[in-house]
XYZ file of C-alpha atoms in Angstrom:
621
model
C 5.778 -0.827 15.321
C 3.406 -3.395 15.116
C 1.492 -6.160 17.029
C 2.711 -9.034 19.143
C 2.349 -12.933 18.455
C -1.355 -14.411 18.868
C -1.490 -15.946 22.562
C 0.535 -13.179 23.693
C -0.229 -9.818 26.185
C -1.481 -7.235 23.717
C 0.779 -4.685 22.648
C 2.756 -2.466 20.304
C 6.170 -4.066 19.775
C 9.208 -3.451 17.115
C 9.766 -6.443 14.600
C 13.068 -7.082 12.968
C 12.303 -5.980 9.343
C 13.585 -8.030 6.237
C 13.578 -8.094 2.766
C 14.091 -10.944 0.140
C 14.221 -11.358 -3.040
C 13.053 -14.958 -4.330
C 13.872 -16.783 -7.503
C 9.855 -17.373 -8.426
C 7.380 -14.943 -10.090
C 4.717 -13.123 -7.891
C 1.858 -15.305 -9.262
C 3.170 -18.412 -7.919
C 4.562 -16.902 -4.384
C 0.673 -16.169 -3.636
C 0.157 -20.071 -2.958
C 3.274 -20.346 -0.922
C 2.838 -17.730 1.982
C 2.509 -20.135 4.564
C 5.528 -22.500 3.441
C 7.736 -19.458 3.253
C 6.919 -18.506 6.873
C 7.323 -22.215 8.275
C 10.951 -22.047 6.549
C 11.736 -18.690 7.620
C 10.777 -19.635 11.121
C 12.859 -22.756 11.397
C 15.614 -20.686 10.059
C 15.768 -18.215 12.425
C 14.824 -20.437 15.847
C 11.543 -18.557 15.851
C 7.272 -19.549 16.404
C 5.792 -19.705 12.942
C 3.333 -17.215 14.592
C 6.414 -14.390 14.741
C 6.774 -14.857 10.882
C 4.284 -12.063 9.768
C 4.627 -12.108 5.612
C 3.835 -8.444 5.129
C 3.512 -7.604 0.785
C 5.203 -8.816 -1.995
C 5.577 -7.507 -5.534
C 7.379 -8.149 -8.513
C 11.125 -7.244 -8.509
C 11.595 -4.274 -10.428
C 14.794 -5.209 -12.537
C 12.632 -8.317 -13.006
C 9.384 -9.398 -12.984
C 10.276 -13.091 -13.066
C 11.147 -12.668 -9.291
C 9.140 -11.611 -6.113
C 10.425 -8.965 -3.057
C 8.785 -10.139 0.063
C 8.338 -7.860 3.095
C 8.873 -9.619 6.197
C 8.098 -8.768 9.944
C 9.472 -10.902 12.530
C 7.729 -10.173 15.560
C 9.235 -10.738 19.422
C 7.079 -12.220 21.981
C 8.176 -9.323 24.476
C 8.185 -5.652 23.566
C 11.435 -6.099 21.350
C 14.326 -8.735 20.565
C 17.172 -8.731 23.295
C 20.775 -8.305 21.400
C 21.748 -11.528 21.250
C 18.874 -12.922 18.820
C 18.932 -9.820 16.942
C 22.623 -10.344 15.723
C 22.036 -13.938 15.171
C 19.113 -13.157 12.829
C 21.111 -10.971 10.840
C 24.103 -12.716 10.298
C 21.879 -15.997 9.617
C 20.255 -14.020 6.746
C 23.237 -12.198 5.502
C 25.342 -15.598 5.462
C 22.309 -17.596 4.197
C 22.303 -19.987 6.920
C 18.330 -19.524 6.834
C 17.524 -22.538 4.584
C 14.727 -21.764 1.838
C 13.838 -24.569 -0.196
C 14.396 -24.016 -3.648
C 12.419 -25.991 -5.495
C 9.571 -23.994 -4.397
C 10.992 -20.564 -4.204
C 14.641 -20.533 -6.180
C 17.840 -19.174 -4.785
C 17.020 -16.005 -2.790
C 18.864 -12.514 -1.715
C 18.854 -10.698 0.950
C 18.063 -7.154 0.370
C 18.136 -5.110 3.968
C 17.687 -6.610 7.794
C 17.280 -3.370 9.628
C 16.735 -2.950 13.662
C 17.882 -0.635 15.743
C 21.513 -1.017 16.612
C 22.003 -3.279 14.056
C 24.751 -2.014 10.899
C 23.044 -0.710 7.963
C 25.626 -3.185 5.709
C 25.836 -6.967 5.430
C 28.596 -8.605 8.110
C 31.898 -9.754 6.767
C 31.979 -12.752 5.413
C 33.212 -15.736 7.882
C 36.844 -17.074 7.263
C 39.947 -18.419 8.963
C 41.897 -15.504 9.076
C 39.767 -14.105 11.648
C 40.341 -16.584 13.698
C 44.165 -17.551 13.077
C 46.093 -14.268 12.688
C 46.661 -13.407 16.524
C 50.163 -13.347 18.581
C 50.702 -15.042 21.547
C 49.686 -12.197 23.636
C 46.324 -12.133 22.015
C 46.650 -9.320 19.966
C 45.055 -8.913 16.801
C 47.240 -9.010 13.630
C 46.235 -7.463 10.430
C 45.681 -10.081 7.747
C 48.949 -9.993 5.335
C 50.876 -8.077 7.900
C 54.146 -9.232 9.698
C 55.297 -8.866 13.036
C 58.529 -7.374 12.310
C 60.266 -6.795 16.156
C 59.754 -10.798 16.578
C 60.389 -11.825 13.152
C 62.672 -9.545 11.168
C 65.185 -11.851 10.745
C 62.928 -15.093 9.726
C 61.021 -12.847 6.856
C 60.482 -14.993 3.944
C 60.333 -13.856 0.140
C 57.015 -15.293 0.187
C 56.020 -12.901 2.326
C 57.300 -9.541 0.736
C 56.262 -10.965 -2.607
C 52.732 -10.871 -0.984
C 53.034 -7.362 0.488
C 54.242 -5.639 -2.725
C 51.511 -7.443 -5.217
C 48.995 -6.416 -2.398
C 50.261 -2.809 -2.209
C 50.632 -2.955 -5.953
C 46.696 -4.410 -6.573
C 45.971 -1.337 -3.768
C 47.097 1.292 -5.470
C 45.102 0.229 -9.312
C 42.244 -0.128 -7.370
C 42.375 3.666 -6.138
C 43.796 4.497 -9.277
C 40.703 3.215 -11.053
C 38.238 4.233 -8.812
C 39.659 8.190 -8.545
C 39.195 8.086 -12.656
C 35.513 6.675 -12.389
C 35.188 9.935 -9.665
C 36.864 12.011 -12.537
C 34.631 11.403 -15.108
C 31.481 10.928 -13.455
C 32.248 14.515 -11.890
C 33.179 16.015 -15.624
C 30.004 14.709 -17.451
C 27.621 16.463 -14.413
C 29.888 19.185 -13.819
C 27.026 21.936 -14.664
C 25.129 20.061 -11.871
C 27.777 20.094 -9.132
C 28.828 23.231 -9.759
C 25.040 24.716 -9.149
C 24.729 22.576 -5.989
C 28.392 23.203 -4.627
C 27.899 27.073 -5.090
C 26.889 28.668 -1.246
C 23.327 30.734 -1.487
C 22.436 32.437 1.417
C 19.146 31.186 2.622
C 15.869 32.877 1.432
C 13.092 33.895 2.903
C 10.799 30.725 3.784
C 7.862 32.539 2.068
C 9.309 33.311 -1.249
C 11.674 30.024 -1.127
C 7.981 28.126 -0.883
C 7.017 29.835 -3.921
C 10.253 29.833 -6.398
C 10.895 26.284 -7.941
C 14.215 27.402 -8.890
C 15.842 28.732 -5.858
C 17.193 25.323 -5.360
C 18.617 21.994 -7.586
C 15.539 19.769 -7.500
C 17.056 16.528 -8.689
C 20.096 15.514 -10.379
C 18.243 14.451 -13.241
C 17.172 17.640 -15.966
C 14.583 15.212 -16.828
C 12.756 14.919 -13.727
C 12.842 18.772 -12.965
C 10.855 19.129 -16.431
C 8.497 16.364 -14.926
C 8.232 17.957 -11.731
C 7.180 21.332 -13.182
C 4.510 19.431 -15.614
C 2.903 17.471 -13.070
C 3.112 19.803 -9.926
C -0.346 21.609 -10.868
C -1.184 23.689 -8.440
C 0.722 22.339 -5.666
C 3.278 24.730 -4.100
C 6.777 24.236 -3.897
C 8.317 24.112 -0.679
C 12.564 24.351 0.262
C 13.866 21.376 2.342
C 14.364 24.314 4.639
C 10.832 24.692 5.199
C 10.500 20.622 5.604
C 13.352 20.980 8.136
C 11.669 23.197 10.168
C 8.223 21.485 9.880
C 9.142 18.310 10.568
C 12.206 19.648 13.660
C 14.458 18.013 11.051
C 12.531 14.702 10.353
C 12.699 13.506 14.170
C 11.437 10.448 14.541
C 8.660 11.374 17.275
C 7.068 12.661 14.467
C 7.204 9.172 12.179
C 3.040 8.180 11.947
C 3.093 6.021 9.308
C 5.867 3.680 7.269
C 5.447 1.696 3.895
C 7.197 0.799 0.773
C 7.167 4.112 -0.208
C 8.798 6.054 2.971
C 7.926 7.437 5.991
C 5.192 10.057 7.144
C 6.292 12.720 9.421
C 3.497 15.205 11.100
C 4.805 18.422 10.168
C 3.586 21.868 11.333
C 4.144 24.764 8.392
C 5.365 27.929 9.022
C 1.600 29.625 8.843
C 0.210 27.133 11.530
C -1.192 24.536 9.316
C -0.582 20.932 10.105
C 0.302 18.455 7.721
C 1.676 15.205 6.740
C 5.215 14.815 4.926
C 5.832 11.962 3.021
C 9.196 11.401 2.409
C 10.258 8.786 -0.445
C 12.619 6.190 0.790
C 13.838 5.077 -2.830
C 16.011 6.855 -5.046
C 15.553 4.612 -7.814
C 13.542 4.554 -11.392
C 11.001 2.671 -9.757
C 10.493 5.173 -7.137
C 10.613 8.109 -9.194
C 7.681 7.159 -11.216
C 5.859 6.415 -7.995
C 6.752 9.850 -6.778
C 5.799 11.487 -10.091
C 2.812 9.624 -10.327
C 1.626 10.592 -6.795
C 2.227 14.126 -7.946
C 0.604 14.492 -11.027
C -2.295 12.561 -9.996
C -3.421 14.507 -6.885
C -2.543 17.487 -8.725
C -5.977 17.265 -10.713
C -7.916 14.793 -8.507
C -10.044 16.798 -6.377
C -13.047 14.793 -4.127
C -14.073 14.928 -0.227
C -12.999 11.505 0.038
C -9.351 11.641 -1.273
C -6.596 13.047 0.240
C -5.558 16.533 -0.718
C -2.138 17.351 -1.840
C -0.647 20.780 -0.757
C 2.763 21.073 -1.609
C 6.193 18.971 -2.894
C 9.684 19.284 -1.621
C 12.284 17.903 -4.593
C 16.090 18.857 -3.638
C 19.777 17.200 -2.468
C 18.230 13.961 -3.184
C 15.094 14.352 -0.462
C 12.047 13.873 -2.373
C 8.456 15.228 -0.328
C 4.796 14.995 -0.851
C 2.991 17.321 1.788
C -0.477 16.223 2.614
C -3.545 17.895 4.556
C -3.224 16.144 7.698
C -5.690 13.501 8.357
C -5.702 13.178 12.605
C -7.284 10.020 12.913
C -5.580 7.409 12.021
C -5.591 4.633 9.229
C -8.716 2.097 8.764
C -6.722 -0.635 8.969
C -4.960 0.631 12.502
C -8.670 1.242 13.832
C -9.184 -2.768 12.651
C -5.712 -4.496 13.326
C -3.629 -1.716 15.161
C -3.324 0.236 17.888
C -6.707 2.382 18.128
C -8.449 -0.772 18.452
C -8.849 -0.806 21.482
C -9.110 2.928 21.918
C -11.204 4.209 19.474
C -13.737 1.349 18.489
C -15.609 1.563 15.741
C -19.674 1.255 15.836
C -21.703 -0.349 13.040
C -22.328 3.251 11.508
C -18.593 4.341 11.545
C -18.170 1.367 9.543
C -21.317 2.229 6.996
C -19.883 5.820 6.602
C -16.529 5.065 5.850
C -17.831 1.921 3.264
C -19.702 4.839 1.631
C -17.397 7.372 1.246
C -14.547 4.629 0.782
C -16.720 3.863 -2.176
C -17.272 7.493 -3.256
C -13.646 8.137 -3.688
C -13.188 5.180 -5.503
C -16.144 5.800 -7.758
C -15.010 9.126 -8.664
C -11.457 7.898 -9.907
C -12.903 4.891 -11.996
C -15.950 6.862 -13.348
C -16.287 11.190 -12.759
C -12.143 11.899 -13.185
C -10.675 12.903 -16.976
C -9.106 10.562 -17.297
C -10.302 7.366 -15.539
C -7.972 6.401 -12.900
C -7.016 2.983 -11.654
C -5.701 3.192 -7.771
C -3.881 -0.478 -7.719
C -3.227 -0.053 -4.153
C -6.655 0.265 -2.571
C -6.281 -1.030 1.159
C -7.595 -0.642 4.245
C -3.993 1.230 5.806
C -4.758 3.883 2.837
C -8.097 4.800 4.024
C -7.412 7.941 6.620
C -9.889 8.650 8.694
C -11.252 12.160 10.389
C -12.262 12.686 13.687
C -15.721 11.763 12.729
C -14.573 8.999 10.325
C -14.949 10.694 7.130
C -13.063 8.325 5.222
C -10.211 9.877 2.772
C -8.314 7.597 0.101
C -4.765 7.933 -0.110
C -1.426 6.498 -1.688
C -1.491 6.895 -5.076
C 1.981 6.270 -6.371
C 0.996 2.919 -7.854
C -1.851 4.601 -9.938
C -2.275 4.008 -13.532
C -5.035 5.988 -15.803
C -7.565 3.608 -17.430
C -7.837 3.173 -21.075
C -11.038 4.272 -22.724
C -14.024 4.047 -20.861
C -12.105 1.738 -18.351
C -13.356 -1.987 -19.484
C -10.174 -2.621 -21.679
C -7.379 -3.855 -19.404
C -3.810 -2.378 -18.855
C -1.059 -4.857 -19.065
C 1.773 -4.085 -16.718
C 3.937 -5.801 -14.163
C 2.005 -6.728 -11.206
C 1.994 -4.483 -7.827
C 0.117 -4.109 -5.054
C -0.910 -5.107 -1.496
C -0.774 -9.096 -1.036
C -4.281 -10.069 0.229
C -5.824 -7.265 -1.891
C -4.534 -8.369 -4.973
C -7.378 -9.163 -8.017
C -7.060 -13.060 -9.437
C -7.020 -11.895 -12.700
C -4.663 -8.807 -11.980
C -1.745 -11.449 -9.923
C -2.615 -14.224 -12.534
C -1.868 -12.304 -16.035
C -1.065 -8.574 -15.464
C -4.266 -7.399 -16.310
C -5.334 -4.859 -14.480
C -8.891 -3.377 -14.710
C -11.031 -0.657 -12.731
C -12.914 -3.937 -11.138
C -9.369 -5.217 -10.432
C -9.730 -2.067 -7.783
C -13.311 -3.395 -7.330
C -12.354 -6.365 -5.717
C -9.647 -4.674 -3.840
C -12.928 -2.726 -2.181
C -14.005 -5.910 -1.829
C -11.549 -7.212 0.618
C -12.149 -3.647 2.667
C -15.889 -4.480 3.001
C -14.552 -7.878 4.353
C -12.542 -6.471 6.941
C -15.166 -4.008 8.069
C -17.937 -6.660 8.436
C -15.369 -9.112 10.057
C -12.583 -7.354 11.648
C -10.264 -9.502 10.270
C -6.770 -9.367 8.325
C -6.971 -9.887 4.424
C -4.180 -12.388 5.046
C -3.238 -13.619 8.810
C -0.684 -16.809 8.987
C -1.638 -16.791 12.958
C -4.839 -18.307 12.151
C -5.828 -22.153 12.230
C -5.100 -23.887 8.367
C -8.035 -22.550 6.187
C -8.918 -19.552 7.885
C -5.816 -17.533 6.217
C -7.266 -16.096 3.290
C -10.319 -13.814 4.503
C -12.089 -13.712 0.715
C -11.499 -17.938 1.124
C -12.836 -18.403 4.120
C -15.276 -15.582 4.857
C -16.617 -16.597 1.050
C -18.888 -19.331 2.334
C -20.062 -17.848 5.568
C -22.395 -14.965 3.314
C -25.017 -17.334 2.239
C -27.657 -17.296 5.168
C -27.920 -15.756 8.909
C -25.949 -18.874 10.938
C -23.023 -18.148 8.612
C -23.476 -14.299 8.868
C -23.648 -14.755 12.741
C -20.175 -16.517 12.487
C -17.941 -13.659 10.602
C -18.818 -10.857 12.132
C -16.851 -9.061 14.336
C -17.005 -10.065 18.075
C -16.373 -6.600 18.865
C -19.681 -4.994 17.018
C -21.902 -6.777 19.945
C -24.688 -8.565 19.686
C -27.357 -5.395 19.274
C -26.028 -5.100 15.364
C -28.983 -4.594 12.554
C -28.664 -8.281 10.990
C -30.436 -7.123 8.005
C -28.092 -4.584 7.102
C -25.267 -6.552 7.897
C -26.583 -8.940 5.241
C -27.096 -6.060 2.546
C -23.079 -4.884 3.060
C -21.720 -8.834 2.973
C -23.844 -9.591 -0.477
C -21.915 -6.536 -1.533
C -18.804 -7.399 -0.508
C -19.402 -10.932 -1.846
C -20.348 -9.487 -4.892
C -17.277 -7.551 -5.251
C -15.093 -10.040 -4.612
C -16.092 -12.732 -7.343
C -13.227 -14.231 -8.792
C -14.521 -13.663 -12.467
C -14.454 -9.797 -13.502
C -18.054 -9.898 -15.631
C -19.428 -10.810 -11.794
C -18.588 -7.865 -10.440
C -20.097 -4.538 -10.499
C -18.560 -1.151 -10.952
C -18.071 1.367 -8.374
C -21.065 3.837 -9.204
C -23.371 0.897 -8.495
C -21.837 -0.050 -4.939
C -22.173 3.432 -3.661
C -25.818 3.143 -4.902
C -26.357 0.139 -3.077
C -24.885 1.098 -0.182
C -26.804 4.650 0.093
C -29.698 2.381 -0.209
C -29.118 0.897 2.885
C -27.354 3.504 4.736
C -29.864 5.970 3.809
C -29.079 9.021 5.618
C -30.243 12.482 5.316
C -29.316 14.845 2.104
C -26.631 11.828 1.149
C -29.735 9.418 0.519
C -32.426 11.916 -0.193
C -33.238 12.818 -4.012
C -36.061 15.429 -4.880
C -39.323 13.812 -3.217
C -40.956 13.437 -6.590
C -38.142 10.951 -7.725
C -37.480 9.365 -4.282
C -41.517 9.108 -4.391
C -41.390 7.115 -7.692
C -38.825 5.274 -6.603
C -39.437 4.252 -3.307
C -41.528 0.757 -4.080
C -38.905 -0.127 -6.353
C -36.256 0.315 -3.956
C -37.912 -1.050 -1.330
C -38.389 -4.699 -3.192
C -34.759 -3.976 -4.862
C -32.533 -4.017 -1.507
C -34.815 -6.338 0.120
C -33.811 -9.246 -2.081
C -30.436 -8.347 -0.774
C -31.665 -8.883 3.162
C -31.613 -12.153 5.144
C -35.064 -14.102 5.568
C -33.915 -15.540 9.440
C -36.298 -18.121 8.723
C -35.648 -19.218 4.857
C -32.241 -19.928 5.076
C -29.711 -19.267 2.197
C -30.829 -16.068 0.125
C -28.081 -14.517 -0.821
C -27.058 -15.400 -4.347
C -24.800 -13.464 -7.134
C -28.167 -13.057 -9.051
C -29.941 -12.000 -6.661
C -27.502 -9.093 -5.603
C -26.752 -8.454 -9.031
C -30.318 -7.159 -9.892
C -30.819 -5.642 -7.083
C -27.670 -3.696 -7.311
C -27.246 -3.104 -10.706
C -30.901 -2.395 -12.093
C -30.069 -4.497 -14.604
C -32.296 -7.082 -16.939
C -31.821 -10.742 -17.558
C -32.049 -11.665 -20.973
C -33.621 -15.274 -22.738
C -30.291 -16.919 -21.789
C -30.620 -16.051 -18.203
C -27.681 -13.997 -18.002
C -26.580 -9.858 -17.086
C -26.816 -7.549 -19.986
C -25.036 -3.961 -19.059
C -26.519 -1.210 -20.587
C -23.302 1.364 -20.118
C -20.292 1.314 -18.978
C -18.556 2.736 -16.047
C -19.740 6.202 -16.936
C -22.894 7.913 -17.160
C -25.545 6.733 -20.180
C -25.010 9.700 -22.912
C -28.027 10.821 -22.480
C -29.270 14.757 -23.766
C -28.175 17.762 -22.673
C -31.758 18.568 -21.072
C -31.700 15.035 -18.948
C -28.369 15.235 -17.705
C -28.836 18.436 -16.597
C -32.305 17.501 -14.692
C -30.563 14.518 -13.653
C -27.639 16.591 -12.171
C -30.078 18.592 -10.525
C -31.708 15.443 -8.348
C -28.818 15.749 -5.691
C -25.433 16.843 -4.732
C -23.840 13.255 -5.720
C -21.050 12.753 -8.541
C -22.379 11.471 -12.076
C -20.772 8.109 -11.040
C -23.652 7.973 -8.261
C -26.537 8.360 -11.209
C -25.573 5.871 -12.938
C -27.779 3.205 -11.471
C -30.525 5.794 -11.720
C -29.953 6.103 -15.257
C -29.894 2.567 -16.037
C -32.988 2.188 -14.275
C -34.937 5.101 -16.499
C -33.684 3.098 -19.431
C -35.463 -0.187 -17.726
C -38.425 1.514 -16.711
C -38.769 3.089 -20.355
């Protein structure tokens, strides 16, 4: 489900999903978004405003070509029959013109709506439309209708039948040897999952990884038994029964991944089953990096992994269930309206947002990169705790996480670094930026990318980019639906740190232990803000000065600059040459024994959150 058109009634309605796969790398699709959906929307008879470009990435088998997710959207609650088959059969026979020169040839990889065939049509020929007798009944192509024509029958014709019987018959011949062989080199794996077992007990068949095959690959059961930690095992039995057999009153989420079912387990406990959708290489290394990362990542603001389900080719991660929703649904979807969210809400779920990030990039052994940090994988609790989710795109960080990774590009299109779509570089700021774009959203409830709106206003970082630089510009971005009552002056300490995060050149931006700094600065609230009262004491003036150079003067006009921000969030020094000097990285300074240990003491806060308070010791010194 998703939302209807601009200019139309609000409401939940269900696109016509499609999936393409164009001749031109990802890097040079990000420019052509809006050309693609003009095409598209010719093609299929449809309002450019229907078009709704959804992600791209590279193609997997290879990286010189893009997979596009497309929604088209109806202006009703759904498409009546009629334009439904006449989308898919325009895509399937490529009657939906794409120009090349900007995009290649393309292929079609799924169109899927309800009722429609999960294959592509036949393709369109005479025969269909010539081989019928006189009383209108169909004739098989190659067939003859003996009781009018026995006597006529031509040699052509039986020449025809016995090469086509004869071309049958190698065809069967060759595929049943294919079947042999394939079933004699796995024959130790069919013959385990052939063999009847009488169903165990759901308590011990949670607990024994071997009661069932896991995968057809030896391989991957080795991988699943090294990366599963201490998650528990569960039978597809037990997912059965959780989920009443995957019904699809229980589907709460959808991505590239799979779906999400809400599942109840057998001791009460409710949970979220995520169920991988591709059986692939590609998808196995998601689903094995999911696993063994939130196997050993353990923070309040990430998601906590309980169990895996891995057998007859169903593939499971089983989550804590998080009941409120998605950030991005609470923004764009359907608990808009419903379930609005207040300045605060938005403040606590930038901070712990932030938190979770921090912890990967700076606190976890190793560092971890999330390349897939988005507003729809921020879950929310009922009193918008923010947890971070998704993290089958995740990649550990080299060293102390300032030397870049170099890998094919993936990812959320809008949320995508420069640097990261541009060369395959991917960094822990390359998240940063991706944070970036969340703060963006919160401040101006706005999509990272939304064709709907008028030319310019597409991009949010683009156009919201100018708007951060003094209070008339401030007053235009934010969201409508925040009211007019808002605390400008914090609103302008949040946008210099989103526009700080979202600078196109990586040296600009800071690292995740700063933002949450900055941001407890101006959240400050209670025991999350608070350090012992003789620190806080010595630190008050400074901080004080420090976030104010942050704030809006309503009468000076623009104050908001990168250098500005960047001392005041950093607690960093400009040298001669009037530029940032860092004095650590990522981490925490390596400082002694004794200091870290009184410094551990000043609050309840990860080491990622001291890190500014470090750095400003070693200033102060």
């Amino acid at each position: 489900m998703t939302n209807s058109p601009p200019g139309t009634t609000c409401l939940c309605v269900l696109p016509i999903k499609v999936e393409l796969r164009l001749g031109i790398a990802l890097y040079m699709f990000f420019a052509l978004v809006s050309e693609l959906a003009q095409e598209i929307a010719s093609g299929v008879f449809m309002n450019q405003s229907q078009v709704h470009v959804m992600g791209a990435n590279a193609a997997t088998e290879d990286p010189e070509k893009t997979i596009v997710l497309i929604d088209l959207v109806p202006l009703g609650a759904r498409f009546d029959n009629t334009t439904t088959l006449t989308v898919f059969e325009r895509f399937w026979h490529k009657q939906v013109i794409i120009n090349p020169t900007d995009f290649g040839n393309y292929d079609v990889l799924y169109v899927q709506y309800p009722g429609l065939p999960s294959s592509p049509p036949s393709a369109p020929g005479n025969l269909n439309n010539s081989l019928s007798n006189g009383n209108d009944q169909r004739l098989h192509p190659l067939a003859a209708d003996i009781g009018n024509h026995r006597e006529t029958k031509s040699r052509g014709i039986i020449v025809i039948i016995v090469l086509s019987s004869v071309f049958a018959l190698i065809l069967c011949a060759g595929a049943a040897l294919v079947i042999y062989f394939k079933l004699r080199n796995h024959h130790h794996l069919t013959e385990a999952s052939l063999t009847p077992e009488k169903p165990a007990d759901s308590a011990v068949a949670g607990s024994r990884l071997e009661s069932r095959p896991i995968s057809a690959s030896p391989s991957f059961s080795s991988s699943i038994v090294a990366y599963k930690g201490s998650a528990k095992i569960f039978s597809l039995v037990e997912m059965d029964r959780a989920t009443q057999r995957f019904d699809e009153s229980r589907i709460i989420g959808e991505g590239g991944f799979g779906r999400v079912y809400e599942g109840i387990l057998e001791d009460g406990e409710r949970v979220a089953v995520k169920v991988l959708k591709r059986d692939d290489q590609q998808g196995t290394r998601e689903f094995l990096a999911e696993v063994e990362m939130l196997s050993r990542l353990h923070h309040r603001n990430l998601v906590k992994l309980i169990g895996i389900c891995s057998e007859e080719h169903m593939r499971c991660l089983v989550y804590e269930l998080v009941p409120n929703g998605s950030l991005e649904s609470h923004l764009h979807g359907s608990d808009k309206d419903t379930a609005l969210l207040d300045w605060d809400a938005r403040l606590k779920i930038a901070l712990g947002a932030a938190r979770g990030l921090a912890y990967l990039h700076e606190d976890s052994s190793p560092r971890v990169i999330h390349r897939d940090f988005k507003s729809s994988n921020i879950l929310l609790e009922h009193d918008f705790t923010p947890k971070v989710s998704d993290f089958g795109l995740a990649r550990t960080a080299i060293g102390e996480g300032n030397e870049h990774i170099s890998t094919r590009v993936m990812g959320t299109f809008g949320y995508v670094a420069p640097e990261y779509a541009m060369t395959g570089h991917l960094l822990v700021k390359s998240d940063v930026y991706s944070y970036g774009v969340v703060l963006l959203e919160l401040l101006t409830g706005r999509k990272p990318v939304d064709m709907s709106r008028p030319p310019g206003q597409e991009n949010l970082v683009t156009w919201a980019c100018p708007f951060l630089t003094n209070r008339d510009g401030l007053e235009t971005l934010i969201d409508a639906s925040l009211g007019s009552s808002i605390p400008l002056d914090s609103i302008a300490k949040v946008a210099a740190i989103a526009s700080m995060c979202v600078q196109p050149e990586v040296d600009q931006r800071p690292f995740m232990g700063e933002v949450v700094q900055a941001l407890k600065l101006v959240c400050k609230e209670g025991s999350e803000f608070n350090e012992s009262r003789s620190f806080s004491q010595d630190l008050h003036i400074q901080d004080a000065e420090i976030i104010s150079r942050a704030s809006l003067d309503m009468d000076a006009g623009p104050v908001l600059s990168t250098e500005q921000f960047t001392a005041s969030a950093r607690y960093d020094t400009l040298d001669a040459s009037g530029s940032f000097r860092r004095y650590s990285s990522s981490g925490p300074l390596k400082v002694g024994r004794t200091e870290r240990n009184r410094e551990r003491g000043l609050s309840t806060g990860s080491s990622s959150e001291h890190c500014g308070l470090q750095r400003f010791r070693m200033d102060s010194e």
